[in-house]
Amino acid sequence: MNVARNFMLLGSVFLIIGIVIGMYMGGSGDHGLSVSHAHINLLCFTLSAVFALTYKTFPAMAEGVLARAHFWLHLVGAVMVNLLLFLMLVNVMTEAAMVPLAPISELLVLLGVLAFGWNVWKNAQ
Ligand code: HEM
Ligand code: HEM
């Protein structure tokens, strides 16, 4: 798996969604999706782009199970976090109903970042 390319592709898809939501908010004057927009753009696009550039800068990091685990954990976790957040903001789901899916998805993102941090420690040189 080309982890750097996959993270950049993932980030680009998220950026398109984030910008569309931003344009909707700007056009409608309804800023109710601001938190969703912020996390799609920052947690999903910006972090994915930073991850992609890091894996490209330190190729040793891109080999092995830590990088692959990080990619899948971030993909699944970030999509779930943002889907739940979006459903809450459009009043389809209450905050209480987000348990236990929300903490699980946050944990997936965190585990991915732990794999990334450990990989930086071991292989970023
Ligand atoms: C054409 C592209 C974009 C449009 C039309 C747009 C539009 C908006 C709008 C209308 C808001 C709500 C402002 C408010 O309620 O005060 C907002 C908030 C925000 N946007 Fe964007 N945005 C765009 C791109 C981006 C990008 C690329 C990023 C980050 C990479 C970003 C990050 C944020 C953040 C973090 C907030 C929340 C700010 C806060 O909580 O004060 N936006 N955006
Ligand atoms: C799983 C990871 C994350 C979770 C669960 C999370 C959760 C939250 C929560 C609960 C809020 C408060 C929302 C509110 O005021 O109603 C928030 C706000 C915010 N977070 Fe996160 N966050 C995460 C990751 C990140 C990351 C990685 C970034 C930036 C790189 C970020 C940037 C922001 C910003 C800019 C705001 C203010 C948004 C606004 O007020 O419109 N978050 N986050």
CSV table of N, CA and C and ligand atoms in Angstrom, one decimal:
chain,number,residue,atom,x,y,z
A,1,MET,N,0.8,-1.2,0.0
A,1,MET,CA,0.0,0.0,0.0
A,1,MET,C,0.9,1.3,0.0
A,2,ASN,N,0.5,2.2,-0.9
A,2,ASN,CA,1.2,3.5,-0.9
A,2,ASN,C,0.5,4.4,0.1
A,3,VAL,N,1.0,4.4,1.4
A,3,VAL,CA,0.3,5.1,2.5
A,3,VAL,C,0.2,6.6,2.2
A,4,ALA,N,1.4,7.2,1.7
A,4,ALA,CA,1.4,8.7,1.5
A,4,ALA,C,0.3,9.1,0.5
A,5,ARG,N,0.3,8.3,-0.6
A,5,ARG,CA,-0.7,8.6,-1.7
A,5,ARG,C,-2.2,8.4,-1.2
A,6,ASN,N,-2.4,7.3,-0.4
A,6,ASN,CA,-3.7,7.1,0.1
A,6,ASN,C,-4.2,8.1,1.0
A,7,PHE,N,-3.3,8.6,1.9
A,7,PHE,CA,-3.7,9.7,2.8
A,7,PHE,C,-4.0,11.0,2.1
A,8,MET,N,-3.2,11.3,1.0
A,8,MET,CA,-3.5,12.5,0.2
A,8,MET,C,-4.8,12.4,-0.5
A,9,LEU,N,-5.1,11.2,-1.1
A,9,LEU,CA,-6.3,11.0,-1.8
A,9,LEU,C,-7.5,11.1,-0.8
A,10,LEU,N,-7.4,10.5,0.4
A,10,LEU,CA,-8.4,10.5,1.4
A,10,LEU,C,-8.7,12.0,1.8
A,11,GLY,N,-7.6,12.7,2.0
A,11,GLY,CA,-7.7,14.1,2.4
A,11,GLY,C,-8.4,15.0,1.4
A,12,SER,N,-8.1,14.7,0.1
A,12,SER,CA,-8.7,15.5,-1.0
A,12,SER,C,-10.2,15.3,-1.0
A,13,VAL,N,-10.6,14.0,-0.8
A,13,VAL,CA,-12.0,13.8,-0.8
A,13,VAL,C,-12.7,14.5,0.3
A,14,PHE,N,-12.1,14.5,1.5
A,14,PHE,CA,-12.6,15.2,2.7
A,14,PHE,C,-12.7,16.7,2.4
A,15,LEU,N,-11.6,17.2,1.8
A,15,LEU,CA,-11.6,18.7,1.5
A,15,LEU,C,-12.7,19.1,0.6
A,16,ILE,N,-13.0,18.3,-0.4
A,16,ILE,CA,-14.1,18.6,-1.3
A,16,ILE,C,-15.4,18.7,-0.4
A,17,ILE,N,-15.6,17.7,0.4
A,17,ILE,CA,-16.9,17.7,1.3
A,17,ILE,C,-16.9,18.9,2.2
A,18,GLY,N,-15.7,19.2,2.8
A,18,GLY,CA,-15.6,20.3,3.8
A,18,GLY,C,-15.9,21.6,3.1
A,19,ILE,N,-15.4,21.8,1.9
A,19,ILE,CA,-15.6,23.1,1.2
A,19,ILE,C,-17.0,23.2,0.8
A,20,VAL,N,-17.6,22.1,0.3
A,20,VAL,CA,-19.1,22.2,-0.1
A,20,VAL,C,-19.9,22.6,1.1
A,21,ILE,N,-19.6,22.1,2.3
A,21,ILE,CA,-20.4,22.4,3.5
A,21,ILE,C,-20.1,23.9,3.8
A,22,GLY,N,-18.8,24.4,3.7
A,22,GLY,CA,-18.5,25.8,3.9
A,22,GLY,C,-19.3,26.7,3.0
A,23,MET,N,-19.3,26.3,1.7
A,23,MET,CA,-20.1,27.1,0.7
A,23,MET,C,-21.6,27.1,1.0
A,24,TYR,N,-22.1,26.0,1.5
A,24,TYR,CA,-23.5,25.9,1.9
A,24,TYR,C,-23.7,26.9,3.0
A,25,MET,N,-22.8,26.9,4.0
A,25,MET,CA,-23.0,27.8,5.2
A,25,MET,C,-22.9,29.3,4.7
A,26,GLY,N,-21.9,29.5,3.9
A,26,GLY,CA,-21.7,30.9,3.4
A,26,GLY,C,-23.0,31.4,2.6
A,27,GLY,N,-23.5,30.5,1.8
A,27,GLY,CA,-24.6,30.9,0.9
A,27,GLY,C,-25.9,31.0,1.6
A,28,SER,N,-26.1,30.1,2.6
A,28,SER,CA,-27.4,30.1,3.3
A,28,SER,C,-27.5,31.0,4.5
A,29,GLY,N,-26.3,31.4,5.0
A,29,GLY,CA,-26.2,32.2,6.2
A,29,GLY,C,-26.5,31.3,7.5
A,30,ASP,N,-26.7,30.0,7.3
A,30,ASP,CA,-26.9,29.1,8.4
A,30,ASP,C,-25.5,28.5,8.7
A,31,HIS,N,-25.0,28.9,9.9
A,31,HIS,CA,-23.6,28.4,10.2
A,31,HIS,C,-23.7,27.2,11.2
A,32,GLY,N,-24.8,26.5,11.2
A,32,GLY,CA,-25.1,25.4,12.2
A,32,GLY,C,-24.1,24.2,12.0
A,33,LEU,N,-23.6,24.1,10.8
A,33,LEU,CA,-22.7,23.0,10.5
A,33,LEU,C,-21.2,23.4,10.7
A,34,SER,N,-21.0,24.5,11.3
A,34,SER,CA,-19.6,25.0,11.4
A,34,SER,C,-18.6,24.0,12.1
A,35,VAL,N,-19.1,23.3,13.1
A,35,VAL,CA,-18.2,22.4,13.8
A,35,VAL,C,-17.9,21.2,12.9
A,36,SER,N,-18.9,20.7,12.2
A,36,SER,CA,-18.8,19.6,11.2
A,36,SER,C,-17.7,20.0,10.1
A,37,HIS,N,-18.0,21.2,9.6
A,37,HIS,CA,-17.1,21.8,8.6
A,37,HIS,C,-15.6,21.9,9.1
A,38,ALA,N,-15.5,22.4,10.3
A,38,ALA,CA,-14.1,22.5,10.9
A,38,ALA,C,-13.4,21.2,11.0
A,39,HIS,N,-14.2,20.1,11.5
A,39,HIS,CA,-13.5,18.9,11.7
A,39,HIS,C,-13.3,18.1,10.4
A,40,ILE,N,-14.2,18.3,9.4
A,40,ILE,CA,-13.9,17.6,8.1
A,40,ILE,C,-12.6,18.2,7.5
A,41,ASN,N,-12.5,19.6,7.6
A,41,ASN,CA,-11.4,20.2,7.0
A,41,ASN,C,-10.1,20.0,7.8
A,42,LEU,N,-10.2,20.0,9.2
A,42,LEU,CA,-9.0,19.9,10.0
A,42,LEU,C,-8.6,18.5,10.3
A,43,LEU,N,-9.5,17.8,11.0
A,43,LEU,CA,-9.2,16.4,11.4
A,43,LEU,C,-9.0,15.5,10.2
A,44,CYS,N,-9.9,15.7,9.2
A,44,CYS,CA,-9.8,14.9,8.0
A,44,CYS,C,-8.9,15.3,6.9
A,45,PHE,N,-9.0,16.5,6.4
A,45,PHE,CA,-8.2,17.0,5.3
A,45,PHE,C,-6.8,17.3,5.8
A,46,THR,N,-6.7,18.3,6.8
A,46,THR,CA,-5.4,18.8,7.1
A,46,THR,C,-4.5,17.8,7.7
A,47,LEU,N,-5.1,17.0,8.7
A,47,LEU,CA,-4.2,15.9,9.3
A,47,LEU,C,-3.8,14.9,8.2
A,48,SER,N,-4.7,14.5,7.4
A,48,SER,CA,-4.4,13.5,6.3
A,48,SER,C,-3.3,14.0,5.5
A,49,ALA,N,-3.3,15.3,5.1
A,49,ALA,CA,-2.2,15.9,4.3
A,49,ALA,C,-0.9,15.9,5.0
A,50,VAL,N,-1.0,16.3,6.3
A,50,VAL,CA,0.3,16.3,7.1
A,50,VAL,C,0.8,14.8,7.2
A,51,PHE,N,-0.1,13.8,7.4
A,51,PHE,CA,0.4,12.4,7.5
A,51,PHE,C,1.0,12.0,6.2
A,52,ALA,N,0.4,12.4,5.0
A,52,ALA,CA,0.9,12.0,3.7
A,52,ALA,C,2.3,12.6,3.5
A,53,LEU,N,2.4,13.9,3.9
A,53,LEU,CA,3.8,14.5,3.6
A,53,LEU,C,4.8,13.9,4.6
A,54,THR,N,4.4,13.5,5.8
A,54,THR,CA,5.3,12.9,6.7
A,54,THR,C,5.8,11.6,6.2
A,55,TYR,N,4.9,10.7,5.7
A,55,TYR,CA,5.2,9.4,5.2
A,55,TYR,C,6.1,9.6,3.9
A,56,LYS,N,5.9,10.7,3.1
A,56,LYS,CA,6.7,10.9,1.9
A,56,LYS,C,8.1,11.4,2.3
A,57,THR,N,8.2,12.2,3.4
A,57,THR,CA,9.5,12.7,3.8
A,57,THR,C,10.4,11.7,4.5
A,58,PHE,N,9.7,10.7,5.2
A,58,PHE,CA,10.5,9.7,5.9
A,58,PHE,C,10.0,8.3,5.3
A,59,PRO,N,10.5,7.9,4.2
A,59,PRO,CA,10.0,6.7,3.5
A,59,PRO,C,10.1,5.4,4.4
A,60,ALA,N,11.0,5.4,5.4
A,60,ALA,CA,11.1,4.2,6.2
A,60,ALA,C,9.8,4.1,7.1
A,61,MET,N,9.2,5.2,7.3
A,61,MET,CA,7.9,5.2,8.1
A,61,MET,C,6.8,4.5,7.3
A,62,ALA,N,6.8,4.6,6.0
A,62,ALA,CA,5.7,4.2,5.2
A,62,ALA,C,5.7,2.7,5.0
A,63,GLU,N,6.8,2.0,5.3
A,63,GLU,CA,6.8,0.5,5.2
A,63,GLU,C,6.3,-0.1,6.5
A,64,GLY,N,5.7,-1.2,6.4
A,64,GLY,CA,5.3,-1.9,7.7
A,64,GLY,C,3.9,-1.7,8.2
A,65,VAL,N,3.7,-2.4,9.2
A,65,VAL,CA,2.3,-2.5,9.7
A,65,VAL,C,1.8,-1.3,10.4
A,66,LEU,N,2.7,-0.5,11.0
A,66,LEU,CA,2.3,0.7,11.8
A,66,LEU,C,1.6,1.7,10.8
A,67,ALA,N,2.2,1.9,9.6
A,67,ALA,CA,1.7,2.9,8.7
A,67,ALA,C,0.3,2.4,8.2
A,68,ARG,N,0.2,1.1,7.9
A,68,ARG,CA,-1.1,0.6,7.3
A,68,ARG,C,-2.2,0.6,8.4
A,69,ALA,N,-1.8,0.3,9.6
A,69,ALA,CA,-2.8,0.3,10.7
A,69,ALA,C,-3.2,1.8,10.9
A,70,HIS,N,-2.3,2.7,10.9
A,70,HIS,CA,-2.6,4.1,11.0
A,70,HIS,C,-3.6,4.6,10.0
A,71,PHE,N,-3.3,4.2,8.7
A,71,PHE,CA,-4.2,4.6,7.6
A,71,PHE,C,-5.7,4.1,7.9
A,72,TRP,N,-5.8,2.8,8.2
A,72,TRP,CA,-7.2,2.3,8.3
A,72,TRP,C,-7.9,2.8,9.6
A,73,LEU,N,-7.1,3.0,10.6
A,73,LEU,CA,-7.7,3.5,11.9
A,73,LEU,C,-8.2,4.9,11.6
A,74,HIS,N,-7.4,5.7,10.9
A,74,HIS,CA,-7.8,7.1,10.7
A,74,HIS,C,-9.0,7.2,9.8
A,75,LEU,N,-8.9,6.4,8.7
A,75,LEU,CA,-10.0,6.4,7.8
A,75,LEU,C,-11.4,6.0,8.5
A,76,VAL,N,-11.4,4.9,9.1
A,76,VAL,CA,-12.6,4.5,9.8
A,76,VAL,C,-13.0,5.4,10.9
A,77,GLY,N,-12.1,5.8,11.8
A,77,GLY,CA,-12.3,6.6,12.9
A,77,GLY,C,-12.8,8.0,12.5
A,78,ALA,N,-12.1,8.6,11.6
A,78,ALA,CA,-12.4,10.0,11.2
A,78,ALA,C,-13.8,10.0,10.5
A,79,VAL,N,-14.1,9.0,9.6
A,79,VAL,CA,-15.4,9.0,8.9
A,79,VAL,C,-16.5,8.9,10.0
A,80,MET,N,-16.3,7.9,10.9
A,80,MET,CA,-17.3,7.7,11.9
A,80,MET,C,-17.5,9.0,12.8
A,81,VAL,N,-16.4,9.6,13.3
A,81,VAL,CA,-16.6,10.8,14.1
A,81,VAL,C,-17.4,11.8,13.4
A,82,ASN,N,-17.0,12.1,12.1
A,82,ASN,CA,-17.7,13.1,11.3
A,82,ASN,C,-19.1,12.8,11.0
A,83,LEU,N,-19.4,11.5,10.7
A,83,LEU,CA,-20.7,11.1,10.4
A,83,LEU,C,-21.6,11.3,11.6
A,84,LEU,N,-21.2,10.9,12.7
A,84,LEU,CA,-21.9,11.0,14.0
A,84,LEU,C,-22.2,12.5,14.3
A,85,LEU,N,-21.1,13.3,14.2
A,85,LEU,CA,-21.2,14.7,14.5
A,85,LEU,C,-22.2,15.4,13.5
A,86,PHE,N,-22.2,15.0,12.2
A,86,PHE,CA,-23.1,15.6,11.3
A,86,PHE,C,-24.5,15.2,11.6
A,87,LEU,N,-24.7,13.9,11.9
A,87,LEU,CA,-26.1,13.5,12.2
A,87,LEU,C,-26.6,14.2,13.5
A,88,MET,N,-25.7,14.5,14.4
A,88,MET,CA,-26.2,15.2,15.6
A,88,MET,C,-26.5,16.6,15.3
A,89,LEU,N,-25.7,17.3,14.4
A,89,LEU,CA,-25.9,18.7,14.1
A,89,LEU,C,-27.2,18.9,13.3
A,90,VAL,N,-27.6,17.9,12.5
A,90,VAL,CA,-28.8,18.0,11.7
A,90,VAL,C,-30.0,17.4,12.5
A,91,ASN,N,-29.8,17.1,13.8
A,91,ASN,CA,-30.9,16.6,14.7
A,91,ASN,C,-31.4,15.3,14.3
A,92,VAL,N,-30.6,14.4,13.7
A,92,VAL,CA,-31.1,13.0,13.4
A,92,VAL,C,-30.7,12.2,14.6
A,93,MET,N,-29.7,12.6,15.3
A,93,MET,CA,-29.2,11.7,16.4
A,93,MET,C,-29.0,12.6,17.7
A,94,THR,N,-29.3,12.1,18.8
A,94,THR,CA,-29.1,12.9,20.0
A,94,THR,C,-27.6,12.6,20.5
A,95,GLU,N,-27.1,13.5,21.3
A,95,GLU,CA,-25.7,13.2,21.8
A,95,GLU,C,-25.7,11.9,22.6
A,96,ALA,N,-26.8,11.7,23.4
A,96,ALA,CA,-26.8,10.4,24.2
A,96,ALA,C,-26.8,9.2,23.3
A,97,ALA,N,-27.4,9.3,22.1
A,97,ALA,CA,-27.5,8.1,21.2
A,97,ALA,C,-26.1,7.8,20.6
A,98,MET,N,-25.2,8.8,20.7
A,98,MET,CA,-23.9,8.6,20.0
A,98,MET,C,-23.0,7.7,20.8
A,99,VAL,N,-23.4,7.3,22.1
A,99,VAL,CA,-22.7,6.4,22.9
A,99,VAL,C,-23.2,5.0,22.6
A,100,PRO,N,-22.3,4.0,22.3
A,100,PRO,CA,-20.9,4.0,22.5
A,100,PRO,C,-20.1,4.3,21.2
A,101,LEU,N,-20.9,4.6,20.1
A,101,LEU,CA,-20.1,4.7,18.8
A,101,LEU,C,-19.1,5.8,18.8
A,102,ALA,N,-19.6,7.0,19.4
A,102,ALA,CA,-18.7,8.1,19.4
A,102,ALA,C,-17.3,7.9,20.1
A,103,PRO,N,-17.4,7.4,21.3
A,103,PRO,CA,-16.1,7.1,22.0
A,103,PRO,C,-15.3,6.0,21.3
A,104,ILE,N,-16.0,5.1,20.7
A,104,ILE,CA,-15.2,4.0,19.9
A,104,ILE,C,-14.5,4.7,18.7
A,105,SER,N,-15.2,5.5,18.0
A,105,SER,CA,-14.6,6.1,16.8
A,105,SER,C,-13.5,7.1,17.2
A,106,GLU,N,-13.6,7.8,18.3
A,106,GLU,CA,-12.6,8.7,18.8
A,106,GLU,C,-11.3,7.9,19.2
A,107,LEU,N,-11.6,6.7,19.8
A,107,LEU,CA,-10.5,5.8,20.2
A,107,LEU,C,-9.8,5.3,19.0
A,108,LEU,N,-10.5,5.0,17.9
A,108,LEU,CA,-9.8,4.6,16.7
A,108,LEU,C,-8.9,5.6,16.1
A,109,VAL,N,-9.4,6.9,16.1
A,109,VAL,CA,-8.5,8.0,15.7
A,109,VAL,C,-7.3,8.1,16.6
A,110,LEU,N,-7.5,8.0,17.9
A,110,LEU,CA,-6.4,8.1,18.9
A,110,LEU,C,-5.4,6.9,18.7
A,111,LEU,N,-5.9,5.7,18.5
A,111,LEU,CA,-5.0,4.6,18.3
A,111,LEU,C,-4.1,4.8,17.0
A,112,GLY,N,-4.8,5.3,16.0
A,112,GLY,CA,-4.0,5.6,14.7
A,112,GLY,C,-2.9,6.6,15.0
A,113,VAL,N,-3.2,7.7,15.8
A,113,VAL,CA,-2.2,8.7,16.1
A,113,VAL,C,-1.1,8.1,17.0
A,114,LEU,N,-1.5,7.2,17.8
A,114,LEU,CA,-0.4,6.5,18.7
A,114,LEU,C,0.5,5.7,17.8
A,115,ALA,N,-0.1,5.0,16.8
A,115,ALA,CA,0.7,4.2,15.8
A,115,ALA,C,1.6,5.2,15.1
A,116,PHE,N,1.1,6.3,14.7
A,116,PHE,CA,1.9,7.3,13.9
A,116,PHE,C,3.0,7.9,14.8
A,117,GLY,N,2.7,8.2,16.0
A,117,GLY,CA,3.7,8.8,16.9
A,117,GLY,C,4.9,7.8,17.2
A,118,TRP,N,4.5,6.5,17.4
A,118,TRP,CA,5.5,5.5,17.6
A,118,TRP,C,6.3,5.3,16.4
A,119,ASN,N,5.7,5.4,15.2
A,119,ASN,CA,6.4,5.2,13.9
A,119,ASN,C,7.4,6.4,13.8
A,120,VAL,N,7.0,7.6,14.1
A,120,VAL,CA,7.9,8.8,14.0
A,120,VAL,C,9.1,8.5,14.9
A,121,TRP,N,8.8,8.1,16.2
A,121,TRP,CA,9.9,7.8,17.1
A,121,TRP,C,10.9,6.8,16.6
A,122,LYS,N,10.4,5.7,15.9
A,122,LYS,CA,11.3,4.7,15.5
A,122,LYS,C,11.9,5.0,14.2
A,123,ASN,N,11.2,5.6,13.2
A,123,ASN,CA,11.7,5.6,11.8
A,123,ASN,C,11.9,6.9,11.2
A,124,ALA,N,11.5,8.0,11.8
A,124,ALA,CA,11.7,9.4,11.2
A,124,ALA,C,13.1,9.9,11.4
A,125,GLN,N,14.0,9.5,10.5
A,125,GLN,CA,15.4,10.0,10.5
A,125,GLN,C,16.0,10.1,9.1
B,1,HEM,C1,-14.4,27.8,-0.1
B,1,HEM,C2,-14.1,27.2,1.1
B,1,HEM,C3,-14.7,27.6,2.5
B,1,HEM,C4,-15.8,28.2,2.8
B,1,HEM,C5,-16.8,28.8,1.9
B,1,HEM,C6,-15.9,28.3,4.2
B,1,HEM,C7,-16.9,28.8,5.0
B,1,HEM,C8,-17.0,28.9,6.4
B,1,HEM,C9,-18.1,29.4,7.1
B,1,HEM,C10,-19.3,30.1,6.5
B,1,HEM,C11,-17.8,29.2,8.4
B,1,HEM,C12,-18.6,29.6,9.6
B,1,HEM,C13,-18.1,30.9,10.3
B,1,HEM,C14,-18.7,31.2,11.6
B,1,HEM,O1,-19.8,30.7,11.9
B,1,HEM,O2,-18.2,32.0,12.3
B,1,HEM,C15,-16.5,28.5,8.5
B,1,HEM,C16,-15.9,28.1,9.7
B,1,HEM,C17,-14.7,27.4,9.8
B,1,HEM,N1,-13.9,27.1,8.7
B,1,HEM,FE1,-14.3,27.3,6.7
B,1,HEM,N2,-14.7,27.6,4.7
B,1,HEM,C18,-14.0,27.2,3.7
B,1,HEM,C19,-12.8,26.5,3.8
B,1,HEM,C20,-12.2,26.1,4.9
B,1,HEM,C21,-10.9,25.3,5.0
B,1,HEM,C22,-10.1,24.8,3.7
B,1,HEM,C23,-10.6,25.2,6.3
B,1,HEM,C24,-9.5,24.4,6.9
B,1,HEM,C25,-8.5,23.8,6.3
B,1,HEM,C26,-11.7,25.8,7.1
B,1,HEM,C27,-11.7,25.9,8.4
B,1,HEM,C28,-12.8,26.4,9.2
B,1,HEM,C29,-12.8,26.4,10.6
B,1,HEM,C30,-11.8,25.7,11.6
B,1,HEM,C31,-14.1,27.0,11.0
B,1,HEM,C32,-14.6,27.2,12.4
B,1,HEM,C33,-14.1,28.5,12.9
B,1,HEM,C34,-14.6,28.8,14.3
B,1,HEM,O3,-15.1,27.9,15.0
B,1,HEM,O4,-14.5,30.0,14.7
B,1,HEM,N3,-12.6,26.3,6.2
B,1,HEM,N4,-16.0,28.3,7.2
B,2,HEM,C1,-11.4,12.5,17.4
B,2,HEM,C2,-10.9,13.7,17.4
B,2,HEM,C3,-11.7,15.0,17.9
B,2,HEM,C4,-12.8,15.1,18.6
B,2,HEM,C5,-13.6,14.0,19.3
B,2,HEM,C6,-13.1,16.6,18.7
B,2,HEM,C7,-14.1,17.1,19.5
B,2,HEM,C8,-14.4,18.5,19.5
B,2,HEM,C9,-15.5,19.0,20.3
B,2,HEM,C10,-16.5,18.3,21.2
B,2,HEM,C11,-15.5,20.4,20.0
B,2,HEM,C12,-16.4,21.4,20.6
B,2,HEM,C13,-17.6,21.6,19.6
B,2,HEM,C14,-18.6,22.7,20.1
B,2,HEM,O1,-18.1,23.8,20.4
B,2,HEM,O2,-19.8,22.4,20.0
B,2,HEM,C15,-14.4,20.7,19.1
B,2,HEM,C16,-14.1,21.9,18.6
B,2,HEM,C17,-13.1,22.1,17.7
B,2,HEM,N1,-12.1,21.2,17.3
B,2,HEM,FE1,-12.1,19.2,17.7
B,2,HEM,N2,-12.1,17.2,18.0
B,2,HEM,C18,-11.2,16.3,17.5
B,2,HEM,C19,-10.1,16.6,16.7
B,2,HEM,C20,-9.8,17.9,16.3
B,2,HEM,C21,-8.6,18.1,15.5
B,2,HEM,C22,-7.6,17.0,15.0
B,2,HEM,C23,-8.6,19.5,15.2
B,2,HEM,C24,-7.6,20.3,14.4
B,2,HEM,C25,-6.6,19.8,13.7
B,2,HEM,C26,-9.8,20.0,15.9
B,2,HEM,C27,-10.1,21.4,15.8
B,2,HEM,C28,-11.2,21.9,16.5
B,2,HEM,C29,-11.7,23.3,16.3
B,2,HEM,C30,-11.0,24.3,15.4
B,2,HEM,C31,-12.8,23.4,17.1
B,2,HEM,C32,-13.7,24.7,17.2
B,2,HEM,C33,-14.7,24.5,16.1
B,2,HEM,C34,-15.9,25.5,16.2
B,2,HEM,O3,-16.1,26.1,17.3
B,2,HEM,O4,-16.5,25.7,15.1
B,2,HEM,N3,-10.4,19.0,16.5
B,2,HEM,N4,-13.7,19.5,18.8
